[in-house]
C-alpha positions in Angstrom: -6.8 42.7 54.3 -4.7 42.3 57.0 -3.7 38.5 58.8 -5.5 37.9 62.5 -3.8 35.6 64.4 -5.3 34.3 67.7 -2.7 33.0 70.1 -5.4 32.5 73.2 -5.3 28.7 71.8 -1.4 28.0 72.0 -0.8 26.1 75.4 1.2 28.4 78.0 3.8 26.3 77.8 4.6 26.4 74.4 4.5 30.7 74.6 6.7 30.9 77.3 9.3 28.5 75.6 8.8 30.7 72.7 9.3 33.9 74.7 12.0 32.9 76.0 13.7 32.4 72.9 12.8 35.7 71.6 15.8 37.8 73.3 18.0 36.0 71.7 16.5 36.2 68.3 15.9 39.8 68.4 19.8 40.3 69.4 20.7 38.7 66.4 18.4 40.3 64.6 19.9 43.7 65.9 23.5 42.3 64.7 22.6 42.2 61.6 21.3 45.4 61.4 24.2 46.9 62.8 26.3 44.9 60.5 24.3 45.8 57.2 24.7 49.3 58.9 28.3 49.8 58.7 28.1 47.7 55.1 26.0 50.7 54.0 27.7 53.8 55.6 31.3 52.8 54.4 33.5 54.5 51.7 33.6 57.9 50.5 30.8 60.0 48.2 30.6 60.7 45.1 29.7 64.6 46.0 32.3 67.8 46.8 35.4 67.1 48.2 36.7 69.2 51.5 40.1 69.1 51.4 41.2 65.1 51.9 37.4 64.3 52.2 35.0 63.7 49.3 31.6 64.3 50.6 28.4 62.6 49.6 26.4 63.9 46.9 22.5 64.6 47.7 20.6 61.0 48.0 23.8 58.8 48.7 24.3 57.8 52.0 26.4 60.1 54.0 29.8 59.2 53.8 32.5 58.4 55.9 34.7 61.7 57.1 35.5 60.7 60.8 33.4 57.3 61.2 31.8 59.0 64.3 28.0 58.8 62.9 28.6 55.7 61.3 29.4 54.1 65.3 27.3 56.1 66.4 24.5 53.3 66.1 23.8 51.2 68.7 21.5 48.7 69.2 18.0 49.0 71.2 17.9 47.5 74.5 14.7 48.8 75.9 12.5 45.7 74.0 13.6 42.6 74.1 11.5 40.9 71.8 11.8 43.7 68.8 15.4 44.1 67.3 16.4 47.5 66.4 19.2 49.8 65.9 19.8 53.5 66.4 21.7 56.4 66.3 21.8 59.5 69.5 23.5 61.7 67.4 21.9 65.6 67.1 22.0 65.4 63.3 21.1 62.2 62.2 17.5 62.9 61.5 18.8 65.9 59.1 21.0 63.2 57.2 18.1 61.2 56.4 15.4 63.8 55.8 17.4 66.8 55.1 17.9 69.8 56.6 15.0 72.4 57.5 14.7 74.9 54.4 16.6 72.6 52.2 20.2 73.7 53.1 21.3 70.3 52.7 19.5 67.6 50.8 18.2 64.1 52.0 20.9 61.2 52.4 18.4 58.2 52.8 20.1 55.3 54.0 17.5 53.8 56.6 15.4 51.9 54.3 18.9 50.8 52.7 20.1 49.0 55.8 16.5 47.8 56.0 16.5 45.7 53.0 19.9 44.7 53.2 19.3 43.0 56.5 16.0 41.8 55.9 16.5 38.5 54.4 19.2 37.7 57.1 16.3 38.8 60.0 13.6 36.9 58.0 15.6 33.0 58.2 16.5 34.1 61.9 12.9 33.9 63.0 12.3 31.4 60.4 14.6 28.9 62.3 12.7 26.2 64.1 11.9 27.1 67.8 12.8 24.6 70.3 9.3 23.8 71.7 8.8 20.6 74.2 5.2 20.0 74.9 
């Protein structure tokens, strides 16, 4: 059972004012995702040690080695209404899902980032809209 909202009854002036505010809220929400990503993806893991590096164990978020992967996350700029972040590294999906054949087990972190940022994002979109009728 879904929720349907008919926006056709909302005056065009009001819709224009809401649409004008959406990009700034999306930027703020994307920044919350980046903040959560940096919080989730900090520190060492509990896996094997390689020299001075403590790797992540299967099921943990990826441990920080050089910081390249953590810092590779950027906000999505392709849609001004929907916040998002992504990593353009070739191995991002391997960290999240594991490698083909199971050589490396998954290091899930995307859902944890979303869960941490969700309350702040809900608060951003729940703020009063600056609408004059």
